[in-house]
Amino acid sequence: MSFGMIALMVLSLLTLFGAGQRVLDRLHLDDRAALGMMAAIFIGGLLPALRIGRVEIGIGGCLIPLGLCVFVLVKAGTAMERLRALFCAVLTGAAVWTLGRIMPAEPEQIVIDPLYVGGIAAGLISWVLCRSRRTAFVSGVLGVLLADTAGALESLAAGADAPVRLGTGGALDAVVISAIISVLLAELVGEAVERIVRSRRKEGAR
């Protein structure tokens, strides 16, 4: 079982015990919806990829995460927030794609799986670029999907004989890692900033 699958199981258990409620509220998800989404991604990761011509599209690694991003964007507070999330996603995707191009090609030279590196990078970059949990989440997940799509288009343009895979294999792991890191950092830093602001307000009111 891959890291992404294990992470989804752990997150599901945490959700059942009421952890992360603030984050779910910011994403406009209740416990049932969050559990349903995680279960759908988990099951989708076990299902065969959809084949469209020479392109194979993963259900759990592409279609369901993409649908969740669309849901979060629709529920976003303002049009500016949506534009910011999409802009950050494009920057994140470009950075992850570039990182994949400059990483060593030989597996022996890489300490960690390149897909994990892409997920970690997408999460960190999204956290740096975005201001809210929602935009960080969308930027991280869409960034990974955009980088994966760019790689698929590159393979098609090069005339590769093998099927072009989008959201398959370790892509699900990268999506899950990116989502966890971007949202977790945004939540922790956001909470710390809010506490500092509240503390200063209390001091100022004395």
Short mmCIF file of C-alpha atoms in Angstrom, two decimals:
data_model
loop_
_atom_site.label_atom_id
_atom_site.label_comp_id
_atom_site.label_asym_id
_atom_site.label_seq_id
_atom_site.Cartn_x
_atom_site.Cartn_y
_atom_site.Cartn_z
CA MET A 1 0.00 0.00 0.00
CA SER A 2 1.41 3.39 -1.00
CA PHE A 3 2.11 6.33 1.30
CA GLY A 4 -0.85 8.26 -0.12
CA MET A 5 -3.26 5.42 0.67
CA ILE A 6 -1.93 5.12 4.23
CA ALA A 7 -2.17 8.89 4.70
CA LEU A 8 -5.79 8.86 3.55
CA MET A 9 -6.61 6.13 6.09
CA VAL A 10 -4.94 8.10 8.89
CA LEU A 11 -6.72 11.30 7.89
CA SER A 12 -10.04 9.46 7.82
CA LEU A 13 -9.50 8.21 11.37
CA LEU A 14 -8.52 11.69 12.56
CA THR A 15 -11.66 13.10 10.94
CA LEU A 16 -13.81 10.49 12.68
CA PHE A 17 -12.37 11.63 16.02
CA GLY A 18 -13.11 15.28 15.23
CA ALA A 19 -9.59 16.44 14.38
CA GLY A 20 -9.08 19.16 11.79
CA GLN A 21 -12.58 20.58 12.03
CA ARG A 22 -11.32 24.14 11.50
CA VAL A 23 -9.61 23.13 8.28
CA LEU A 24 -12.72 21.35 7.01
CA ASP A 25 -14.82 24.40 7.81
CA ARG A 26 -12.49 26.59 5.76
CA LEU A 27 -12.81 24.15 2.86
CA HIS A 28 -16.62 24.15 3.27
CA LEU A 29 -16.64 20.41 3.99
CA ASP A 30 -18.39 18.64 6.84
CA ASP A 31 -17.18 15.34 8.30
CA ARG A 32 -19.32 13.20 6.01
CA ALA A 33 -18.27 15.05 2.87
CA ALA A 34 -14.59 14.89 3.85
CA LEU A 35 -14.79 11.16 4.62
CA GLY A 36 -16.65 10.58 1.37
CA MET A 37 -14.02 12.44 -0.63
CA MET A 38 -11.14 10.56 1.00
CA ALA A 39 -12.90 7.25 0.47
CA ALA A 40 -13.54 8.15 -3.17
CA ILE A 41 -9.87 9.04 -3.74
CA PHE A 42 -8.77 5.82 -1.99
CA ILE A 43 -11.15 3.61 -4.00
CA GLY A 44 -10.41 5.55 -7.18
CA GLY A 45 -6.73 4.83 -6.67
CA LEU A 46 -7.50 1.11 -6.75
CA LEU A 47 -9.63 1.27 -9.90
CA PRO A 48 -8.16 0.93 -13.41
CA ALA A 49 -7.35 4.19 -15.15
CA LEU A 50 -9.71 5.51 -17.80
CA ARG A 51 -8.30 5.07 -21.28
CA ILE A 52 -8.90 7.82 -23.84
CA GLY A 53 -6.88 7.11 -26.94
CA ARG A 54 -3.27 6.92 -25.81
CA VAL A 55 -3.96 8.75 -22.56
CA GLU A 56 -4.65 6.94 -19.29
CA ILE A 57 -6.35 9.09 -16.63
CA GLY A 58 -6.31 8.02 -12.99
CA ILE A 59 -9.62 8.29 -11.14
CA GLY A 60 -8.20 8.70 -7.64
CA GLY A 61 -5.05 10.52 -8.70
CA CYS A 62 -6.63 13.03 -11.08
CA LEU A 63 -10.39 13.15 -11.63
CA ILE A 64 -11.60 13.14 -8.01
CA PRO A 65 -8.93 15.59 -6.71
CA LEU A 66 -9.73 17.86 -9.67
CA GLY A 67 -13.43 17.72 -8.81
CA LEU A 68 -12.67 18.57 -5.18
CA CYS A 69 -10.62 21.59 -6.27
CA VAL A 70 -13.50 22.79 -8.44
CA PHE A 71 -15.86 22.41 -5.45
CA VAL A 72 -13.56 24.42 -3.18
CA LEU A 73 -13.15 27.12 -5.84
CA VAL A 74 -16.91 27.43 -6.32
CA LYS A 75 -17.33 27.80 -2.55
CA ALA A 76 -14.54 30.39 -2.30
CA GLY A 77 -15.55 33.72 -0.86
CA THR A 78 -14.68 36.06 -3.73
CA ALA A 79 -13.68 36.04 -7.37
CA MET A 80 -10.30 37.48 -6.35
CA GLU A 81 -9.69 34.47 -4.10
CA ARG A 82 -10.48 32.14 -6.99
CA LEU A 83 -8.12 34.00 -9.31
CA ARG A 84 -5.39 33.98 -6.68
CA ALA A 85 -5.76 30.24 -6.20
CA LEU A 86 -5.59 29.55 -9.93
CA PHE A 87 -2.63 31.90 -10.41
CA CYS A 88 -0.74 30.24 -7.55
CA ALA A 89 -1.61 26.81 -8.98
CA VAL A 90 -0.04 27.75 -12.33
CA LEU A 91 3.12 29.01 -10.60
CA THR A 92 3.26 25.90 -8.43
CA GLY A 93 2.76 23.61 -11.42
CA ALA A 94 5.52 25.38 -13.36
CA ALA A 95 7.89 25.09 -10.39
CA VAL A 96 7.17 21.38 -9.88
CA TRP A 97 7.54 20.66 -13.59
CA THR A 98 10.87 22.53 -13.66
CA LEU A 99 12.04 20.64 -10.58
CA GLY A 100 11.24 17.36 -12.30
CA ARG A 101 13.32 18.43 -15.29
CA ILE A 102 16.45 19.27 -13.27
CA MET A 103 16.37 16.28 -10.92
CA PRO A 104 18.87 13.47 -11.62
CA ALA A 105 17.61 10.97 -14.16
CA GLU A 106 19.29 7.97 -12.54
CA PRO A 107 17.24 6.40 -9.70
CA GLU A 108 20.45 5.61 -7.78
CA GLN A 109 21.18 9.33 -7.48
CA ILE A 110 17.81 10.14 -5.88
CA VAL A 111 17.31 9.63 -2.15
CA ILE A 112 13.51 10.05 -2.31
CA ASP A 113 10.95 9.22 -4.98
CA PRO A 114 10.71 12.14 -7.47
CA LEU A 115 6.90 12.12 -7.16
CA TYR A 116 7.21 12.60 -3.41
CA VAL A 117 9.63 15.46 -4.03
CA GLY A 118 7.07 17.04 -6.36
CA GLY A 119 4.32 16.70 -3.77
CA ILE A 120 6.47 18.20 -1.01
CA ALA A 121 7.60 21.04 -3.26
CA ALA A 122 4.02 21.79 -4.36
CA GLY A 123 2.86 21.90 -0.74
CA LEU A 124 5.66 24.22 0.36
CA ILE A 125 5.35 26.54 -2.64
CA SER A 126 1.58 26.77 -2.26
CA TRP A 127 1.93 27.64 1.40
CA VAL A 128 4.42 30.40 0.59
CA LEU A 129 2.32 31.86 -2.23
CA CYS A 130 -1.14 31.62 -0.72
CA ARG A 131 -2.82 33.42 2.14
CA SER A 132 -5.63 31.07 3.09
CA ARG A 133 -6.20 27.37 3.65
CA ARG A 134 -8.50 27.18 0.63
CA THR A 135 -6.12 28.78 -1.83
CA ALA A 136 -3.19 26.77 -0.48
CA PHE A 137 -5.14 23.54 -0.91
CA VAL A 138 -6.26 24.33 -4.45
CA SER A 139 -2.82 25.60 -5.44
CA GLY A 140 -1.06 22.53 -4.09
CA VAL A 141 -3.36 19.93 -5.62
CA LEU A 142 -3.85 21.70 -8.95
CA GLY A 143 -0.13 22.46 -9.11
CA VAL A 144 0.68 18.74 -8.99
CA LEU A 145 -2.00 17.96 -11.58
CA LEU A 146 -0.80 20.74 -13.89
CA ALA A 147 2.81 19.54 -13.64
CA ASP A 148 1.64 15.99 -14.39
CA THR A 149 -0.38 17.27 -17.36
CA ALA A 150 2.63 19.20 -18.70
CA GLY A 151 4.69 16.02 -18.53
CA ALA A 152 1.96 14.09 -20.37
CA LEU A 153 1.74 16.72 -23.11
CA GLU A 154 5.51 16.67 -23.43
CA SER A 155 5.43 12.90 -23.95
CA LEU A 156 2.70 13.25 -26.57
CA ALA A 157 4.66 15.93 -28.40
CA ALA A 158 7.75 13.72 -28.36
CA GLY A 159 5.75 10.92 -30.01
CA ALA A 160 6.25 8.41 -27.19
CA ASP A 161 5.03 4.92 -28.07
CA ALA A 162 3.96 4.05 -24.51
CA PRO A 163 0.58 5.21 -23.16
CA VAL A 164 0.61 8.70 -21.68
CA ARG A 165 -0.38 8.49 -18.01
CA LEU A 166 -2.11 11.29 -16.14
CA GLY A 167 -2.80 10.95 -12.43
CA THR A 168 -1.71 7.31 -12.29
CA GLY A 169 1.03 5.51 -10.41
CA GLY A 170 2.53 7.69 -7.70
CA ALA A 171 0.60 10.79 -8.76
CA LEU A 172 -2.01 10.08 -6.08
CA ASP A 173 0.74 10.12 -3.45
CA ALA A 174 2.02 13.46 -4.72
CA VAL A 175 -1.49 14.95 -4.64
CA VAL A 176 -2.12 13.76 -1.08
CA ILE A 177 1.30 14.92 0.16
CA SER A 178 0.85 18.34 -1.43
CA ALA A 179 -2.63 18.78 0.07
CA ILE A 180 -1.48 17.78 3.55
CA ILE A 181 1.61 20.00 3.60
CA SER A 182 -0.03 23.10 2.09
CA VAL A 183 -3.12 23.00 4.32
CA LEU A 184 -1.24 21.97 7.47
CA LEU A 185 1.31 24.75 7.15
CA ALA A 186 -1.38 27.30 6.31
CA GLU A 187 -3.38 26.19 9.35
CA LEU A 188 -0.45 26.17 11.78
CA VAL A 189 0.99 29.49 10.64
CA GLY A 190 -2.47 31.05 10.33
CA GLU A 191 -3.37 29.95 13.85
CA ALA A 192 -0.08 31.31 15.21
CA VAL A 193 -0.64 34.68 13.53
CA GLU A 194 -4.22 34.85 14.80
CA ARG A 195 -3.05 34.18 18.36
CA ILE A 196 -0.41 36.89 18.12
CA VAL A 197 -2.98 39.38 16.81
CA ARG A 198 -5.46 38.49 19.57
CA SER A 199 -2.75 38.82 22.19
CA ARG A 200 -1.75 42.27 20.95
CA ARG A 201 -5.35 43.39 20.87
CA LYS A 202 -5.83 42.32 24.47
CA GLU A 203 -2.70 44.16 25.51
CA GLY A 204 -3.83 47.25 23.62
CA ALA A 205 -7.24 47.16 25.30
CA ARG A 206 -5.74 47.24 28.79
#
